[in-house]
Amino acid sequence: MFSWRQLGILGSGLCGACVLHEFWDRKDFFRVRALSFWRSEEGTGAERGLELRLVQVVFRHGARTPISRLPPSMEQATWSTDLVKVVPHTLIDYRLESLEGGPQPPSPVEDSYQKHGPHKGGARWGQLTSLGQQQMYDLGQQLRRHYIHNHRFVDPVFNPQQVYVRTTNINRTIESLRCVLAGLFGDAHREGPIVVQTATAEEEILYPNRENCLGMRPLIKMAWGLLDTLPGYREDRLKLQRLLGIEEARQFNIFGLRDEMTARKAHGLPIPEALAAMEDVVEQRATQSMAALVSGIEDGHSRALQLSTGPVIDLFIQNMLTAQNTDNYHRLHLYSAHDTTLIPLLMALGIFDDRWPPYAAHVTVEMYQDAKQNRFVKVLYLEEEKQVQGCSAVLCPFEEFKEAMATVALSSKAFWEKCNIDQKKASQSSV
């Protein structure tokens, strides 16, 4: 029997951001639509006497090639290099550097992809496709219409004093950010390249960093062990394994299966008929499994969410505090990341809809201020304003938002301390 080895679940370079991936079949799947929350001036916060002070956007990369392969018993798709050609209008001049201002650090994730060689057809693993480039360019165009044309919130030419940009150190997120910046600022003249920052793999917080946060491992192991207890999960898992000719394995890599199927569908490539008939099952069980791994099951829930997304939420809050206490701050923050960034973030905010985030999905966190210097937070996911769990309204007073996030938010320092402490406790309890 063919043993389909799991591809470093939630690790080894995330298997697509910590591994576990990708896409959702929805009407907004192939192109980023004109989102309704990017409204006209009529009915905006400004009209209600509120001033927009800060915008933070964290988004998932665009469509890409798979980061896995179906077992040999299944027909292999042809991922032609024509699918990954550069889209000319997405090109801009940029320079990638470390968080400390040094050269771009190594990328263990990309190194791991290279070991597998190219897909049939020549395209590499996890490569942003032409479709993905256009999706991200479209997102940049939407941001431009809202924050430059409508709100006049930032200058039409990239201004490093106003805009901060960061990406995970993986080619598809780097290129996705390039495309967003091209859509947002176009070819407008500027002095020198746009500086984009990225973290080393050892210090990355923009995805659940199982590889370097050792405290996550016992929580993930516990969640894996309990998946079969979810109603109907084991039956569906065994059905899929029989279909694929995979030997019994409780840690069946359903994420790799979903990854391949959804990537094929996005790019019009054939899916084996037997698998296509199970598409809804794969989608449901993969999403259910990912949610369990990043948020925990039973008593591990709060700790798992803290380690999966706590530093991201704290980063948002610290940026808001900076915007309150000085006039010299970045007004717009752009973070290029992954689906495994968004799922735990949405769960922590209490707005997860049990659907896998599509390509170019994004969470927008806006901060407003009234005439009395009171601050308010508004969160949007895709085209919809969302009421954060623990907030009394969509427009949430800042202190109320901060209190709602208090059980999840973790400073970077506290995060890494907790990673190591939790691992030490786990080791001691297993002796």
Short mmCIF file of C-alpha atoms in Angstrom, two decimals:
data_model
loop_
_atom_site.label_atom_id
_atom_site.label_comp_id
_atom_site.label_asym_id
_atom_site.label_seq_id
_atom_site.Cartn_x
_atom_site.Cartn_y
_atom_site.Cartn_z
CA MET A 1 0.00 0.00 0.00
CA PHE A 2 1.19 3.50 -0.76
CA SER A 3 1.94 5.49 2.41
CA TRP A 4 1.22 9.14 1.80
CA ARG A 5 3.62 10.75 4.24
CA GLN A 6 2.29 13.83 6.00
CA LEU A 7 4.15 16.90 4.89
CA GLY A 8 5.23 18.35 8.21
CA ILE A 9 1.78 19.15 9.52
CA LEU A 10 1.84 22.70 10.85
CA GLY A 11 5.56 22.75 10.44
CA SER A 12 8.47 22.15 8.18
CA GLY A 13 7.93 25.45 6.64
CA LEU A 14 4.31 25.48 7.25
CA CYS A 15 3.37 23.35 4.37
CA GLY A 16 2.02 26.50 3.04
CA ALA A 17 2.42 28.70 6.01
CA CYS A 18 3.03 26.35 8.65
CA VAL A 19 1.71 23.81 6.43
CA LEU A 20 -1.90 23.30 6.24
CA HIS A 21 -3.72 24.73 3.31
CA GLU A 22 -5.73 26.19 1.02
CA PHE A 23 -8.67 27.56 -0.90
CA TRP A 24 -12.46 27.75 -0.90
CA ASP A 25 -14.89 27.58 -3.78
CA ARG A 26 -16.91 30.77 -3.56
CA LYS A 27 -18.11 33.42 -5.95
CA ASP A 28 -15.24 35.64 -4.80
CA PHE A 29 -12.71 32.86 -5.42
CA PHE A 30 -11.16 33.78 -8.74
CA ARG A 31 -11.11 37.56 -8.49
CA VAL A 32 -11.27 39.94 -5.58
CA ARG A 33 -14.60 41.63 -6.03
CA ALA A 34 -15.40 45.28 -5.46
CA LEU A 35 -15.95 44.84 -1.75
CA SER A 36 -19.02 46.46 -0.26
CA PHE A 37 -17.23 47.72 2.83
CA TRP A 38 -15.09 49.89 0.61
CA ARG A 39 -17.98 52.23 0.57
CA SER A 40 -18.52 55.62 -0.95
CA GLU A 41 -18.09 58.71 1.18
CA GLU A 42 -21.78 58.47 2.01
CA GLY A 43 -22.24 56.76 5.34
CA THR A 44 -18.54 56.58 6.26
CA GLY A 45 -16.99 57.11 9.68
CA ALA A 46 -15.90 60.58 8.59
CA GLU A 47 -19.53 61.58 8.04
CA ARG A 48 -20.39 60.44 11.54
CA GLY A 49 -17.72 62.72 12.96
CA LEU A 50 -15.04 60.07 13.24
CA GLU A 51 -11.50 60.42 11.91
CA LEU A 52 -9.78 57.35 10.46
CA ARG A 53 -6.43 57.12 12.25
CA LEU A 54 -4.98 53.69 11.49
CA VAL A 55 -5.52 50.82 9.06
CA GLN A 56 -3.95 47.37 9.39
CA VAL A 57 -4.52 44.73 6.71
CA VAL A 58 -3.32 41.14 6.92
CA PHE A 59 -3.98 39.10 3.80
CA ARG A 60 -3.52 35.66 2.41
CA HIS A 61 -1.43 35.23 -0.75
CA GLY A 62 -2.98 34.68 -4.17
CA ALA A 63 -3.56 31.46 -6.09
CA ARG A 64 -0.52 29.20 -6.34
CA THR A 65 0.71 25.78 -7.38
CA PRO A 66 0.24 22.94 -4.86
CA ILE A 67 2.63 22.16 -2.04
CA SER A 68 1.85 18.46 -2.21
CA ARG A 69 1.13 15.72 -4.73
CA LEU A 70 -1.65 13.18 -4.95
CA PRO A 71 -0.59 9.53 -4.54
CA PRO A 72 0.75 7.86 -7.72
CA SER A 73 -2.54 5.98 -8.10
CA MET A 74 -4.19 9.29 -9.03
CA GLU A 75 -3.69 11.16 -12.29
CA GLN A 76 -1.07 13.89 -11.87
CA ALA A 77 -1.97 17.38 -13.09
CA THR A 78 0.31 19.27 -15.48
CA TRP A 79 1.49 22.50 -13.87
CA SER A 80 2.91 24.25 -16.92
CA THR A 81 5.33 27.12 -16.52
CA ASP A 82 2.85 29.14 -18.62
CA LEU A 83 0.63 29.22 -15.54
CA VAL A 84 3.25 31.09 -13.51
CA LYS A 85 4.36 33.75 -15.99
CA VAL A 86 4.95 37.18 -14.49
CA VAL A 87 2.10 39.64 -15.04
CA PRO A 88 3.91 42.82 -16.22
CA HIS A 89 1.69 45.41 -14.52
CA THR A 90 2.37 43.79 -11.13
CA LEU A 91 6.08 44.58 -11.28
CA ILE A 92 7.52 47.25 -8.98
CA ASP A 93 10.94 48.04 -7.57
CA TYR A 94 11.30 46.71 -4.01
CA ARG A 95 14.00 45.46 -1.66
CA LEU A 96 13.53 42.74 0.94
CA GLU A 97 15.37 43.07 4.25
CA SER A 98 15.32 41.55 7.73
CA LEU A 99 13.43 43.18 10.61
CA GLU A 100 16.77 44.60 11.77
CA GLY A 101 17.49 46.15 8.38
CA GLY A 102 19.98 43.52 7.20
CA PRO A 103 19.83 41.32 4.08
CA GLN A 104 16.99 38.90 3.42
CA PRO A 105 17.39 35.89 5.73
CA PRO A 106 17.42 32.29 4.46
CA SER A 107 14.06 30.59 3.87
CA PRO A 108 13.87 27.00 5.15
CA VAL A 109 10.38 26.73 3.65
CA GLU A 110 11.58 27.43 0.12
CA ASP A 111 14.53 25.12 0.67
CA SER A 112 12.13 22.33 1.60
CA TYR A 113 10.13 22.87 -1.60
CA GLN A 114 13.25 22.62 -3.73
CA LYS A 115 13.95 19.13 -2.39
CA HIS A 116 10.78 17.85 -4.07
CA GLY A 117 11.71 19.10 -7.52
CA PRO A 118 9.20 20.69 -9.90
CA HIS A 119 5.68 19.55 -10.59
CA LYS A 120 4.86 17.75 -13.81
CA GLY A 121 4.94 20.57 -16.38
CA GLY A 122 7.85 22.43 -14.79
CA ALA A 123 6.25 24.82 -12.27
CA ARG A 124 7.72 24.81 -8.76
CA TRP A 125 5.97 23.93 -5.51
CA GLY A 126 4.01 26.77 -3.91
CA GLN A 127 4.63 29.19 -6.76
CA LEU A 128 2.33 32.23 -7.15
CA THR A 129 0.57 31.86 -10.49
CA SER A 130 -0.43 34.53 -12.98
CA LEU A 131 -3.97 34.19 -11.63
CA GLY A 132 -2.68 34.75 -8.10
CA GLN A 133 -0.71 37.82 -9.18
CA GLN A 134 -3.82 39.36 -10.71
CA GLN A 135 -5.89 38.59 -7.61
CA MET A 136 -3.43 40.44 -5.41
CA TYR A 137 -3.15 43.34 -7.84
CA ASP A 138 -6.95 43.62 -7.73
CA LEU A 139 -6.80 43.75 -3.93
CA GLY A 140 -4.26 46.58 -4.15
CA GLN A 141 -6.55 48.44 -6.54
CA GLN A 142 -9.43 48.14 -4.07
CA LEU A 143 -7.23 49.47 -1.28
CA ARG A 144 -6.24 52.35 -3.54
CA ARG A 145 -9.85 53.30 -4.27
CA HIS A 146 -10.77 53.27 -0.63
CA TYR A 147 -7.74 54.66 1.20
CA ILE A 148 -6.33 56.98 -1.47
CA HIS A 149 -9.26 58.08 -3.65
CA ASN A 150 -12.14 58.03 -1.16
CA HIS A 151 -10.58 58.66 2.22
CA ARG A 152 -7.38 60.40 1.06
CA PHE A 153 -5.83 58.53 3.96
CA VAL A 154 -2.38 57.98 2.45
CA ASP A 155 -0.50 59.66 -0.39
CA PRO A 156 -0.92 58.28 -3.94
CA VAL A 157 2.86 57.77 -4.08
CA PHE A 158 4.35 55.28 -1.63
CA ASN A 159 5.58 57.13 1.44
CA PRO A 160 7.65 55.05 3.88
CA GLN A 161 6.70 57.46 6.65
CA GLN A 162 3.04 56.54 6.16
CA VAL A 163 3.08 52.91 5.06
CA TYR A 164 4.72 49.88 6.68
CA VAL A 165 4.98 46.58 4.77
CA ARG A 166 5.97 43.14 6.03
CA THR A 167 5.76 39.62 4.61
CA THR A 168 6.63 36.11 5.64
CA ASN A 169 9.86 34.95 4.03
CA ILE A 170 8.21 32.72 1.43
CA ASN A 171 8.18 33.52 -2.29
CA ARG A 172 4.41 33.44 -2.78
CA THR A 173 3.78 35.95 0.03
CA ILE A 174 6.65 38.16 -1.07
CA GLU A 175 5.32 38.24 -4.63
CA SER A 176 1.74 38.71 -3.41
CA LEU A 177 2.82 41.80 -1.49
CA ARG A 178 4.60 43.09 -4.59
CA CYS A 179 1.35 42.76 -6.54
CA VAL A 180 -0.70 44.49 -3.83
CA LEU A 181 1.76 47.38 -3.76
CA ALA A 182 1.62 47.63 -7.56
CA GLY A 183 -2.17 47.85 -7.45
CA LEU A 184 -2.13 50.29 -4.55
CA PHE A 185 0.57 52.69 -5.75
CA GLY A 186 1.11 51.79 -9.41
CA ASP A 187 4.15 53.10 -11.24
CA ALA A 188 4.10 56.48 -9.51
CA HIS A 189 7.56 57.97 -9.24
CA ARG A 190 9.40 57.43 -5.98
CA GLU A 191 12.99 57.58 -4.85
CA GLY A 192 14.50 54.11 -4.72
CA PRO A 193 12.84 50.73 -4.09
CA ILE A 194 10.09 50.08 -1.55
CA VAL A 195 11.64 48.45 1.52
CA VAL A 196 9.78 45.30 2.61
CA GLN A 197 10.62 43.65 5.92
CA THR A 198 10.59 39.96 6.79
CA ALA A 199 11.51 37.89 9.83
CA THR A 200 13.80 34.91 10.13
CA ALA A 201 12.10 31.53 10.44
CA GLU A 202 13.22 31.43 14.08
CA GLU A 203 11.37 34.64 15.00
CA GLU A 204 8.35 34.58 12.68
CA ILE A 205 4.98 35.28 14.34
CA LEU A 206 2.81 35.74 11.22
CA TYR A 207 1.85 32.05 11.17
CA PRO A 208 1.64 29.32 13.82
CA ASN A 209 5.37 28.65 14.15
CA ARG A 210 5.35 25.04 15.32
CA GLU A 211 8.87 24.46 14.10
CA ASN A 212 10.34 27.03 16.48
CA CYS A 213 7.67 27.39 19.18
CA LEU A 214 8.15 24.03 20.83
CA GLY A 215 5.28 24.61 23.23
CA MET A 216 2.83 24.22 20.36
CA ARG A 217 3.80 20.63 19.70
CA PRO A 218 2.07 18.87 22.62
CA LEU A 219 -1.09 20.90 21.95
CA ILE A 220 -1.11 19.89 18.27
CA LYS A 221 -0.37 16.29 19.18
CA MET A 222 -3.32 16.29 21.58
CA ALA A 223 -5.62 17.79 18.95
CA TRP A 224 -4.53 15.22 16.34
CA GLY A 225 -5.31 12.44 18.77
CA LEU A 226 -8.85 13.70 19.30
CA LEU A 227 -9.87 14.38 15.68
CA ASP A 228 -11.33 10.91 15.26
CA THR A 229 -13.69 11.65 18.16
CA LEU A 230 -15.45 14.37 16.15
CA PRO A 231 -18.82 13.13 14.84
CA GLY A 232 -18.38 11.34 11.51
CA TYR A 233 -14.71 12.32 11.13
CA ARG A 234 -13.20 8.83 11.32
CA GLU A 235 -15.68 7.41 8.80
CA ASP A 236 -14.92 10.17 6.29
CA ARG A 237 -11.17 9.82 6.85
CA LEU A 238 -11.22 6.09 6.18
CA LYS A 239 -13.37 6.56 3.09
CA LEU A 240 -10.86 9.05 1.65
CA GLN A 241 -7.90 6.83 2.50
CA ARG A 242 -9.47 3.85 0.75
CA LEU A 243 -10.18 6.01 -2.28
CA LEU A 244 -6.54 7.13 -2.42
CA GLY A 245 -5.08 3.72 -1.62
CA ILE A 246 -3.45 5.03 1.55
CA GLU A 247 -2.68 2.77 4.48
CA GLU A 248 -4.34 3.35 7.84
CA ALA A 249 -2.92 6.49 9.42
CA ARG A 250 -4.71 8.60 11.99
CA GLN A 251 -2.72 11.66 10.99
CA PHE A 252 -3.91 11.49 7.40
CA ASN A 253 -2.77 14.63 5.56
CA ILE A 254 -6.15 15.92 4.49
CA PHE A 255 -4.59 19.36 4.06
CA GLY A 256 -2.37 18.14 1.25
CA LEU A 257 -5.38 16.58 -0.44
CA ARG A 258 -7.40 19.78 -0.17
CA ASP A 259 -4.44 21.81 -1.33
CA GLU A 260 -4.08 19.82 -4.56
CA MET A 261 -7.81 19.69 -5.30
CA THR A 262 -8.45 23.38 -4.77
CA ALA A 263 -5.38 24.51 -6.68
CA ARG A 264 -6.47 22.39 -9.64
CA LYS A 265 -9.99 23.79 -9.53
CA ALA A 266 -8.78 27.38 -9.40
CA HIS A 267 -6.66 26.91 -12.52
CA GLY A 268 -9.10 24.78 -14.52
CA LEU A 269 -7.13 21.56 -14.22
CA PRO A 270 -8.95 18.20 -14.04
CA ILE A 271 -9.74 16.55 -10.70
CA PRO A 272 -10.21 12.75 -10.68
CA GLU A 273 -13.94 12.07 -10.79
CA ALA A 274 -14.01 10.00 -7.60
CA LEU A 275 -12.26 12.79 -5.69
CA ALA A 276 -14.46 15.51 -7.18
CA ALA A 277 -17.47 13.67 -5.76
CA MET A 278 -15.91 14.01 -2.28
CA GLU A 279 -15.04 17.71 -2.60
CA ASP A 280 -17.50 18.92 0.04
CA VAL A 281 -16.34 16.27 2.49
CA VAL A 282 -12.68 17.19 1.99
CA GLU A 283 -13.49 20.87 2.43
CA GLN A 284 -15.47 20.33 5.61
CA ARG A 285 -13.05 17.95 7.27
CA ALA A 286 -9.92 19.91 6.34
CA THR A 287 -11.39 23.13 7.75
CA GLN A 288 -12.59 21.33 10.86
CA SER A 289 -9.16 19.76 11.39
CA MET A 290 -7.26 23.00 10.89
CA ALA A 291 -9.50 24.86 13.32
CA ALA A 292 -8.88 22.14 15.91
CA LEU A 293 -5.10 22.22 15.43
CA VAL A 294 -4.72 26.00 15.75
CA SER A 295 -7.27 26.53 18.52
CA GLY A 296 -6.98 23.26 20.41
CA ILE A 297 -9.57 20.78 21.59
CA GLU A 298 -10.97 20.66 25.12
CA ASP A 299 -8.71 22.22 27.77
CA GLY A 300 -5.97 23.25 25.32
CA HIS A 301 -8.18 25.85 23.61
CA SER A 302 -6.91 29.16 25.04
CA ARG A 303 -3.24 28.15 25.09
CA ALA A 304 -3.34 26.91 21.51
CA LEU A 305 -4.96 30.10 20.24
CA GLN A 306 -2.49 32.21 22.19
CA LEU A 307 0.45 30.46 20.55
CA SER A 308 -1.17 30.44 17.10
CA THR A 309 -2.20 34.10 16.85
CA GLY A 310 -1.51 35.89 20.16
CA PRO A 311 1.53 37.84 18.89
CA VAL A 312 -0.40 39.01 15.79
CA ILE A 313 -3.21 40.43 17.91
CA ASP A 314 -0.70 42.08 20.25
CA LEU A 315 1.06 43.60 17.23
CA PHE A 316 -2.25 45.16 16.12
CA ILE A 317 -2.88 46.54 19.61
CA GLN A 318 0.64 47.96 19.97
CA ASN A 319 0.28 49.71 16.60
CA MET A 320 -2.99 51.22 17.85
CA LEU A 321 -1.33 52.46 21.03
CA THR A 322 1.45 54.05 18.99
CA ALA A 323 -1.13 55.81 16.82
CA GLN A 324 -2.77 57.19 19.97
CA ASN A 325 0.39 58.50 21.57
CA THR A 326 2.20 60.19 18.69
CA ASP A 327 1.59 61.86 15.34
CA ASN A 328 4.71 60.24 13.90
CA TYR A 329 3.50 56.74 13.02
CA HIS A 330 2.68 54.51 10.06
CA ARG A 331 -0.95 55.06 9.09
CA LEU A 332 -1.23 51.94 6.94
CA HIS A 333 0.25 48.53 7.80
CA LEU A 334 0.25 45.71 5.24
CA TYR A 335 1.08 42.14 6.26
CA SER A 336 1.38 39.44 3.59
CA ALA A 337 0.72 36.04 5.10
CA HIS A 338 -1.26 32.80 4.85
CA ASP A 339 -4.55 31.03 5.41
CA THR A 340 -3.00 29.57 8.56
CA THR A 341 -2.52 33.16 9.73
CA LEU A 342 -6.14 34.08 9.14
CA ILE A 343 -7.91 31.02 10.57
CA PRO A 344 -6.68 31.38 14.18
CA LEU A 345 -6.97 35.17 13.96
CA LEU A 346 -10.61 34.90 12.88
CA MET A 347 -11.26 32.38 15.64
CA ALA A 348 -9.70 34.64 18.28
CA LEU A 349 -11.84 37.53 17.06
CA GLY A 350 -14.91 35.30 17.24
CA ILE A 351 -15.78 35.85 13.57
CA PHE A 352 -14.66 32.60 11.92
CA ASP A 353 -17.40 31.36 9.56
CA ASP A 354 -16.13 27.74 9.39
CA ARG A 355 -14.96 28.28 5.82
CA TRP A 356 -11.39 28.09 4.64
CA PRO A 357 -10.18 31.61 3.72
CA PRO A 358 -10.03 31.99 -0.08
CA TYR A 359 -7.06 33.32 -2.02
CA ALA A 360 -6.49 37.02 -1.27
CA ALA A 361 -8.73 36.82 1.81
CA HIS A 362 -7.92 39.60 4.25
CA VAL A 363 -8.74 40.94 7.67
CA THR A 364 -8.83 44.74 7.97
CA VAL A 365 -8.56 46.43 11.37
CA GLU A 366 -9.41 50.14 11.32
CA MET A 367 -9.07 52.57 14.23
CA TYR A 368 -11.13 55.76 14.42
CA GLN A 369 -11.08 58.75 16.74
CA ASP A 370 -13.87 61.16 17.70
CA ALA A 371 -13.69 64.82 18.66
CA LYS A 372 -13.19 63.89 22.33
CA GLN A 373 -10.16 61.72 21.50
CA ASN A 374 -12.10 58.51 22.12
CA ARG A 375 -10.84 55.63 19.98
CA PHE A 376 -12.89 52.93 18.27
CA VAL A 377 -11.94 49.74 16.44
CA LYS A 378 -13.71 48.25 13.45
CA VAL A 379 -12.85 44.80 12.05
CA LEU A 380 -13.76 43.66 8.54
CA TYR A 381 -13.34 40.27 6.92
CA LEU A 382 -13.71 40.10 3.15
CA GLU A 383 -16.58 42.43 2.31
CA GLU A 384 -18.31 42.45 5.68
CA GLU A 385 -18.01 44.49 8.85
CA LYS A 386 -17.86 42.11 11.82
CA GLN A 387 -18.75 42.45 15.49
CA VAL A 388 -15.83 41.12 17.47
CA GLN A 389 -16.70 38.66 20.22
CA GLY A 390 -16.69 40.59 23.48
CA CYS A 391 -17.50 43.92 21.81
CA SER A 392 -20.87 45.60 22.32
CA ALA A 393 -21.07 46.85 18.72
CA VAL A 394 -19.31 46.68 15.34
CA LEU A 395 -17.66 50.01 16.16
CA CYS A 396 -15.94 48.84 19.34
CA PRO A 397 -14.40 51.22 21.92
CA PHE A 398 -10.67 50.61 21.97
CA GLU A 399 -10.50 49.64 25.65
CA GLU A 400 -13.36 47.22 25.13
CA PHE A 401 -11.58 45.68 22.15
CA LYS A 402 -8.36 45.38 24.13
CA GLU A 403 -10.21 43.71 27.02
CA ALA A 404 -11.93 41.30 24.60
CA MET A 405 -8.52 40.24 23.28
CA ALA A 406 -6.78 40.10 26.65
CA THR A 407 -7.03 36.33 27.04
CA VAL A 408 -5.41 35.71 23.64
CA ALA A 409 -2.96 38.57 22.95
CA LEU A 410 0.70 37.85 23.74
CA SER A 411 3.65 40.19 23.39
CA SER A 412 6.47 38.80 21.29
CA LYS A 413 8.63 38.41 24.39
CA ALA A 414 5.87 36.66 26.35
CA PHE A 415 5.13 34.47 23.34
CA TRP A 416 8.64 33.09 23.05
CA GLU A 417 8.90 32.66 26.82
CA LYS A 418 5.63 30.74 26.81
CA CYS A 419 6.81 28.60 23.90
CA ASN A 420 9.80 27.47 25.91
CA ILE A 421 8.02 27.22 29.28
CA ASP A 422 5.18 25.16 27.85
CA GLN A 423 7.65 22.82 26.19
CA LYS A 424 9.54 22.39 29.48
CA LYS A 425 6.29 21.57 31.30
CA ALA A 426 5.30 19.12 28.60
CA SER A 427 8.67 17.39 28.79
CA GLN A 428 8.49 17.13 32.59
CA SER A 429 4.95 15.74 32.55
CA SER A 430 5.89 13.06 30.03
CA VAL A 431 8.79 11.70 32.14
#
